[in-house]
Coordinates of N, CA and C in Angstrom, one line a residue:
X1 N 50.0 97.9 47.8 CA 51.2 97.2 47.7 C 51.6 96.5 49.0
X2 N 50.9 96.7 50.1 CA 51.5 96.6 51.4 C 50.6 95.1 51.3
X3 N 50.2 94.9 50.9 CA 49.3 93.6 51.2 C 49.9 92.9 50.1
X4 N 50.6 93.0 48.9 CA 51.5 92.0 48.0 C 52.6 91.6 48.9
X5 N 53.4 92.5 49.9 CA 54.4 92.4 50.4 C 53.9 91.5 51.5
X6 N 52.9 91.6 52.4 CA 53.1 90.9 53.5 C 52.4 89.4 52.8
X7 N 51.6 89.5 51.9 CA 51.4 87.8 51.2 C 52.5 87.3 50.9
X8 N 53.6 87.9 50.2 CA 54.8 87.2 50.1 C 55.6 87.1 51.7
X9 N 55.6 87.8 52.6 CA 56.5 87.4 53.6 C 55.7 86.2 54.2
X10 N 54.3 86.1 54.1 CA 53.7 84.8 54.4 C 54.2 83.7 53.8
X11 N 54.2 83.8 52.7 CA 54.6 82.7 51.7 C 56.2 82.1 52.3
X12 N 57.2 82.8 51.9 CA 57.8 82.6 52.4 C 58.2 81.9 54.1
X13 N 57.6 82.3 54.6 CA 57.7 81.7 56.4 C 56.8 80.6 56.5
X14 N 56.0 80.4 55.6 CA 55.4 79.2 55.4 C 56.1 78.0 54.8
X15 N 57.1 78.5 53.8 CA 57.8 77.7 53.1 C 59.0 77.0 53.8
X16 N 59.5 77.7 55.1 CA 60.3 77.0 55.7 C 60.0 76.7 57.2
X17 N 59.2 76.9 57.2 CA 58.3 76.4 58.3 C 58.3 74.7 58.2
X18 N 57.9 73.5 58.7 CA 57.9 72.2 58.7 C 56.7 72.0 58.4
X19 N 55.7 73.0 58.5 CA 54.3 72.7 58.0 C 54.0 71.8 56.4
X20 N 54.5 72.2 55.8 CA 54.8 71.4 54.3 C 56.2 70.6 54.3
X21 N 56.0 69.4 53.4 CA 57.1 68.9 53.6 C 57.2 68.7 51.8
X22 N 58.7 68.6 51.5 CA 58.3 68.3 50.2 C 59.2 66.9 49.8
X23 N 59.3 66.3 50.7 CA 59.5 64.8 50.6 C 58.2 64.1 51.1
X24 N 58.3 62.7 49.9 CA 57.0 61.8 50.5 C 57.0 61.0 51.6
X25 N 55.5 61.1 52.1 CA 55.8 60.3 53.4 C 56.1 58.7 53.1
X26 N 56.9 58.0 54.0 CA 56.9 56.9 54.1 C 55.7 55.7 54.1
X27 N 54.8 55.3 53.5 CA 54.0 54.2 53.8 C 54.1 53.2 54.0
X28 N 53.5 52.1 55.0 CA 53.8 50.5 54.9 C 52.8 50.1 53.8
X29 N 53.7 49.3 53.1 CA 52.4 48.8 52.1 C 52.1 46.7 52.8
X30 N 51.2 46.9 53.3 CA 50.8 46.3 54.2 C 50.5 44.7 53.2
X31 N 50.2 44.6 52.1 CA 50.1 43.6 51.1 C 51.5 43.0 50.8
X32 N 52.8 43.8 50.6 CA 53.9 43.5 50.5 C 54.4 42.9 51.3
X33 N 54.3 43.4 52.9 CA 54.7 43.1 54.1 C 54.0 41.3 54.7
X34 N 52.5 41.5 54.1 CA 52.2 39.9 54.4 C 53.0 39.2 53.4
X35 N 53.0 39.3 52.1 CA 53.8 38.4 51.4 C 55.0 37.8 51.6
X36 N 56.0 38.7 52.6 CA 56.7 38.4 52.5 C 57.3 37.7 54.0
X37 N 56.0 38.0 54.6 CA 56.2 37.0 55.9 C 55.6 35.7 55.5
X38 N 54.6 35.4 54.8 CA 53.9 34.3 54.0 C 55.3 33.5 53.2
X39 N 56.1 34.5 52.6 CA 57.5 33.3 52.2 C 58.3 32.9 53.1
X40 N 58.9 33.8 53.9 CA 59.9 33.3 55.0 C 59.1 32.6 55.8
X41 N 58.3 32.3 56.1 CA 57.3 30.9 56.8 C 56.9 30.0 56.0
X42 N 57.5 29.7 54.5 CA 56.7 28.7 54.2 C 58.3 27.9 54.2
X43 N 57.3 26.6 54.3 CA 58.1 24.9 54.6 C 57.9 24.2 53.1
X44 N 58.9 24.0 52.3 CA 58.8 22.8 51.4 C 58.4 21.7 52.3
X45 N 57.4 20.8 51.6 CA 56.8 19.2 51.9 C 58.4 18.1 51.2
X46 N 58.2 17.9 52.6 CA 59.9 16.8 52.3 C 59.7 15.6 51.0
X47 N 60.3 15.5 50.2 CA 60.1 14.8 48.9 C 60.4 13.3 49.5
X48 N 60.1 12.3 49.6 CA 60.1 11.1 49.1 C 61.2 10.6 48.9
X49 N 62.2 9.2 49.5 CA 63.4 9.3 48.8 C 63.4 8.0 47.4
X50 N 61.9 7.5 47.5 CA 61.8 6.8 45.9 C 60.7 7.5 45.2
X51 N 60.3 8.9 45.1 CA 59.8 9.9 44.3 C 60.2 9.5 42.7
X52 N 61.1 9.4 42.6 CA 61.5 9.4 40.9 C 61.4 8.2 40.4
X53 N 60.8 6.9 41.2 CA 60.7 5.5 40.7 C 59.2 5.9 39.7
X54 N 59.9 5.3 38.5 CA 58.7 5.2 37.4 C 59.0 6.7 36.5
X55 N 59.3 8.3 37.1 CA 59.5 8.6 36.6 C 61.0 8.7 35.8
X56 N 61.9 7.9 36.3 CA 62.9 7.9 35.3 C 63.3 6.8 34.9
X57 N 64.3 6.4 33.8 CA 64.6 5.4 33.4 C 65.7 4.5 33.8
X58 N 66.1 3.5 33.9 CA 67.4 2.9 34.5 C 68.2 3.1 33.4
X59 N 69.3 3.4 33.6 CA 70.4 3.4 32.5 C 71.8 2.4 32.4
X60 N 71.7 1.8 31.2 CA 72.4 0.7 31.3 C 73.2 1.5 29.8
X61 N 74.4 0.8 29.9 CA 75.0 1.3 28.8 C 75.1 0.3 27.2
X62 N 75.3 0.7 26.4 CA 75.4 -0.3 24.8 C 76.2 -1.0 25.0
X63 N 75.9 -2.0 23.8 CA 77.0 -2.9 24.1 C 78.4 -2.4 23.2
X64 N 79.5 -2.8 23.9 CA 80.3 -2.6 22.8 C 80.9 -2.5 21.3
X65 N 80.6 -1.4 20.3 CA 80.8 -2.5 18.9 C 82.0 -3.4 18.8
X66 N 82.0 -4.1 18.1 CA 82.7 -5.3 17.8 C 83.8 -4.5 16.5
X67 N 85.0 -5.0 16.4 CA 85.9 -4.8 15.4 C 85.9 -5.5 14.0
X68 N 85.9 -4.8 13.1 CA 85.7 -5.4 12.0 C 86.7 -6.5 11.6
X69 N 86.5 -7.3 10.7 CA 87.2 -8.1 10.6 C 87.7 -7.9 9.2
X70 N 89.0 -8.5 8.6 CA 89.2 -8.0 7.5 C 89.4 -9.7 6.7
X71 N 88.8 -9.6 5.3 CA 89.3 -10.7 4.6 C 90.4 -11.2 4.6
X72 N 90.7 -12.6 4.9 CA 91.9 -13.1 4.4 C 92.5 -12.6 3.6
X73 N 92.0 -12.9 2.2 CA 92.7 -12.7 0.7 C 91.7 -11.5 0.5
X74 N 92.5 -10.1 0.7 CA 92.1 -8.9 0.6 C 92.1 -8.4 -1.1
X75 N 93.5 -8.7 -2.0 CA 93.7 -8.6 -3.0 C 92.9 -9.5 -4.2
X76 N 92.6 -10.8 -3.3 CA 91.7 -11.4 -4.4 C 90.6 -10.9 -4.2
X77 N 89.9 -10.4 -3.9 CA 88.2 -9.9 -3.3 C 88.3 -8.7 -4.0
X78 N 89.0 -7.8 -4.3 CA 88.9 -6.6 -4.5 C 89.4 -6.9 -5.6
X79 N 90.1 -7.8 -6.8 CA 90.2 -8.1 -7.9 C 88.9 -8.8 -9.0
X80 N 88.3 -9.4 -8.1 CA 86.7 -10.3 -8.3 C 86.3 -9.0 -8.6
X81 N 86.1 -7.9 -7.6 CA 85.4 -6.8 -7.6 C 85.2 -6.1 -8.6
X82 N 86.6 -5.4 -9.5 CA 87.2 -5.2 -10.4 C 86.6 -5.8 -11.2
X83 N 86.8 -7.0 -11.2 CA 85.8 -7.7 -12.8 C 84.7 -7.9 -13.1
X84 N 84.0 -7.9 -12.1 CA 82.5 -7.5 -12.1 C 81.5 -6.7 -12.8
X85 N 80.9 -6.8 -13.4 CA 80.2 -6.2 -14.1 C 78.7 -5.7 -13.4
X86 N 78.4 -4.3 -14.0 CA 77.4 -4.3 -13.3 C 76.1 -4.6 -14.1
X87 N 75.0 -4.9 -13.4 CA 73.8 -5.3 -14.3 C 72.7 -4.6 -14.1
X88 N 71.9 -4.0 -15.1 CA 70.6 -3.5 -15.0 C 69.9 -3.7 -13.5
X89 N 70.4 -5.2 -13.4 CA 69.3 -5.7 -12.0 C 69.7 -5.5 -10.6
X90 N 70.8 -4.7 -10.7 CA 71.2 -3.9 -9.2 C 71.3 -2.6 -9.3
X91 N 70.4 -2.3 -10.3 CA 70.7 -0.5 -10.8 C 68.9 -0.1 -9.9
X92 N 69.0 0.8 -9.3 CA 67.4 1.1 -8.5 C 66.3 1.3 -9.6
X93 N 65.3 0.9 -9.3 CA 64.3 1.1 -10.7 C 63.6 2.5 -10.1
X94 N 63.8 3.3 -11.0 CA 62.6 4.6 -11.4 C 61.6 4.5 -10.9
X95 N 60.5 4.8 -10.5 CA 59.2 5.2 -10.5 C 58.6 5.5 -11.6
X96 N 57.7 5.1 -12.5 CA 56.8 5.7 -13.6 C 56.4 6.9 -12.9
X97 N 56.4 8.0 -13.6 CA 55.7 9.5 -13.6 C 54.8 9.5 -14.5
X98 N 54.2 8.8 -15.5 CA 53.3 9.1 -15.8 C 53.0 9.4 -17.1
X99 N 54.3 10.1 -17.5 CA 54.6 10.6 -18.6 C 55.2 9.7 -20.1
X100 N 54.7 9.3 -20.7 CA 55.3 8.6 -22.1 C 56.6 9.1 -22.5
X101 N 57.6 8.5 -22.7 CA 58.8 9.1 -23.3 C 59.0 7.7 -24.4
X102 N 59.5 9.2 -25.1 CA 59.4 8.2 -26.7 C 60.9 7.0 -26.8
X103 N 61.7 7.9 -26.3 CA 63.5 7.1 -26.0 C 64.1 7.3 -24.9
X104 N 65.0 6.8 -24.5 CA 65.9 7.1 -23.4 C 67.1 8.2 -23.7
X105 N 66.9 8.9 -22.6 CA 68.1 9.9 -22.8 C 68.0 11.4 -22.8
X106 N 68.4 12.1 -23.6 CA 68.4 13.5 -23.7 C 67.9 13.4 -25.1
X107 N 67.9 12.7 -25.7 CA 67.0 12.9 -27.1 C 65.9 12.5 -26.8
X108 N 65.7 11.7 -25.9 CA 64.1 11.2 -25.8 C 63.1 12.1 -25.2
X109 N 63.9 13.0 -24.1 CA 63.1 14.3 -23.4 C 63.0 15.1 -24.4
X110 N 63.8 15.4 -25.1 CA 63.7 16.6 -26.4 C 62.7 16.3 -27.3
X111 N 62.3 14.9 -27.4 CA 61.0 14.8 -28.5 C 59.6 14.3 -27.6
X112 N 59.9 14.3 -26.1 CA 58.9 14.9 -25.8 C 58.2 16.2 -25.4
X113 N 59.3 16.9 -25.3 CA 59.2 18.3 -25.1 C 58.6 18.8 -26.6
X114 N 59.0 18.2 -27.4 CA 58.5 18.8 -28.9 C 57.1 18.4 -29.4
X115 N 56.7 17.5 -29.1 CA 55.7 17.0 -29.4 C 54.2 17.4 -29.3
X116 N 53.0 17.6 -29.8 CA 52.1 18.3 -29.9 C 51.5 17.9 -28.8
X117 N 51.0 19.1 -28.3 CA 49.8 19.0 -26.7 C 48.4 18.4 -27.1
X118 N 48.0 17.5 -26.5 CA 46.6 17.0 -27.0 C 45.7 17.9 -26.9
X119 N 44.8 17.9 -28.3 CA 43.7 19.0 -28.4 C 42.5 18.1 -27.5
X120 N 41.8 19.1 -26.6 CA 41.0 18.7 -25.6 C 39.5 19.5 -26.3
X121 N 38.6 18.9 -26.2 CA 37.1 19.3 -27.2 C 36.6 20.6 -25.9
X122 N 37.2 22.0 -25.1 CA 36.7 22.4 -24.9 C 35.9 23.8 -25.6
X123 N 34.2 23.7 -24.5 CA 33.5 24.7 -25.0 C 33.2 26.0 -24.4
X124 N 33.7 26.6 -24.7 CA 33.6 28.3 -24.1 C 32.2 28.8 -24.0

């Protein structure tokens, strides 16, 4: 037993001894330390003071719009208007799709919708 007791009083007096330390050492990390002398020594190259000719654009402003102007005879223009009729020939024309329709309208879709699918000659 006398030799468990004096390994522990070793232990112990080793433990606070400065021989071990249980904080880490400090290191220079020497790659950090160049970088950062490499930035505080670096010089921007002085820019040019017609650098931006060509890359930007001159800006000039639009021109003003102009104010509309209103008809004389406002009530007769808008009475013409009124009587006007409208005609097929300012109505936008359709596109053909393709499809035959027998009439115009909602009856005319309904008798195409009804109408027999063409029998096609296939052979299985």
């Amino acid at each position: 037993m006398s030799l468990l007791r004096q390994a522990a009083v070793a232990a112990r007096a080793v433990s606070r001894s400065s021989a071990f330390s249980t904080s880490a050492v400090a290191r220079k990390d020497i790659v950090q330390d160049l970088y950062i002398k490499e930035l505080k020594g670096y010089k921007a190259p002085p820019t040019a003071k017609d650098a931006h000719v060509g890359a930007v654009k001159a800006y000039s402003l639009p021109p003003a719009p102009k104010v509309p102007t209103l008809p004389s005879d406002l009530a007769a223009e808008l009475s013409a208007y009124d009587a006007a009729e409208p005609t097929k020939a300012d109505a936008p024309k359709v596109a053909a799709t393709g499809a035959e329709h027998v009439g115009e309208g909602a009856e005319g879709f309904l008798e195409v919708l009804e109408a027999d699918l063409p029998k096609h000659d296939a052979h299985h």
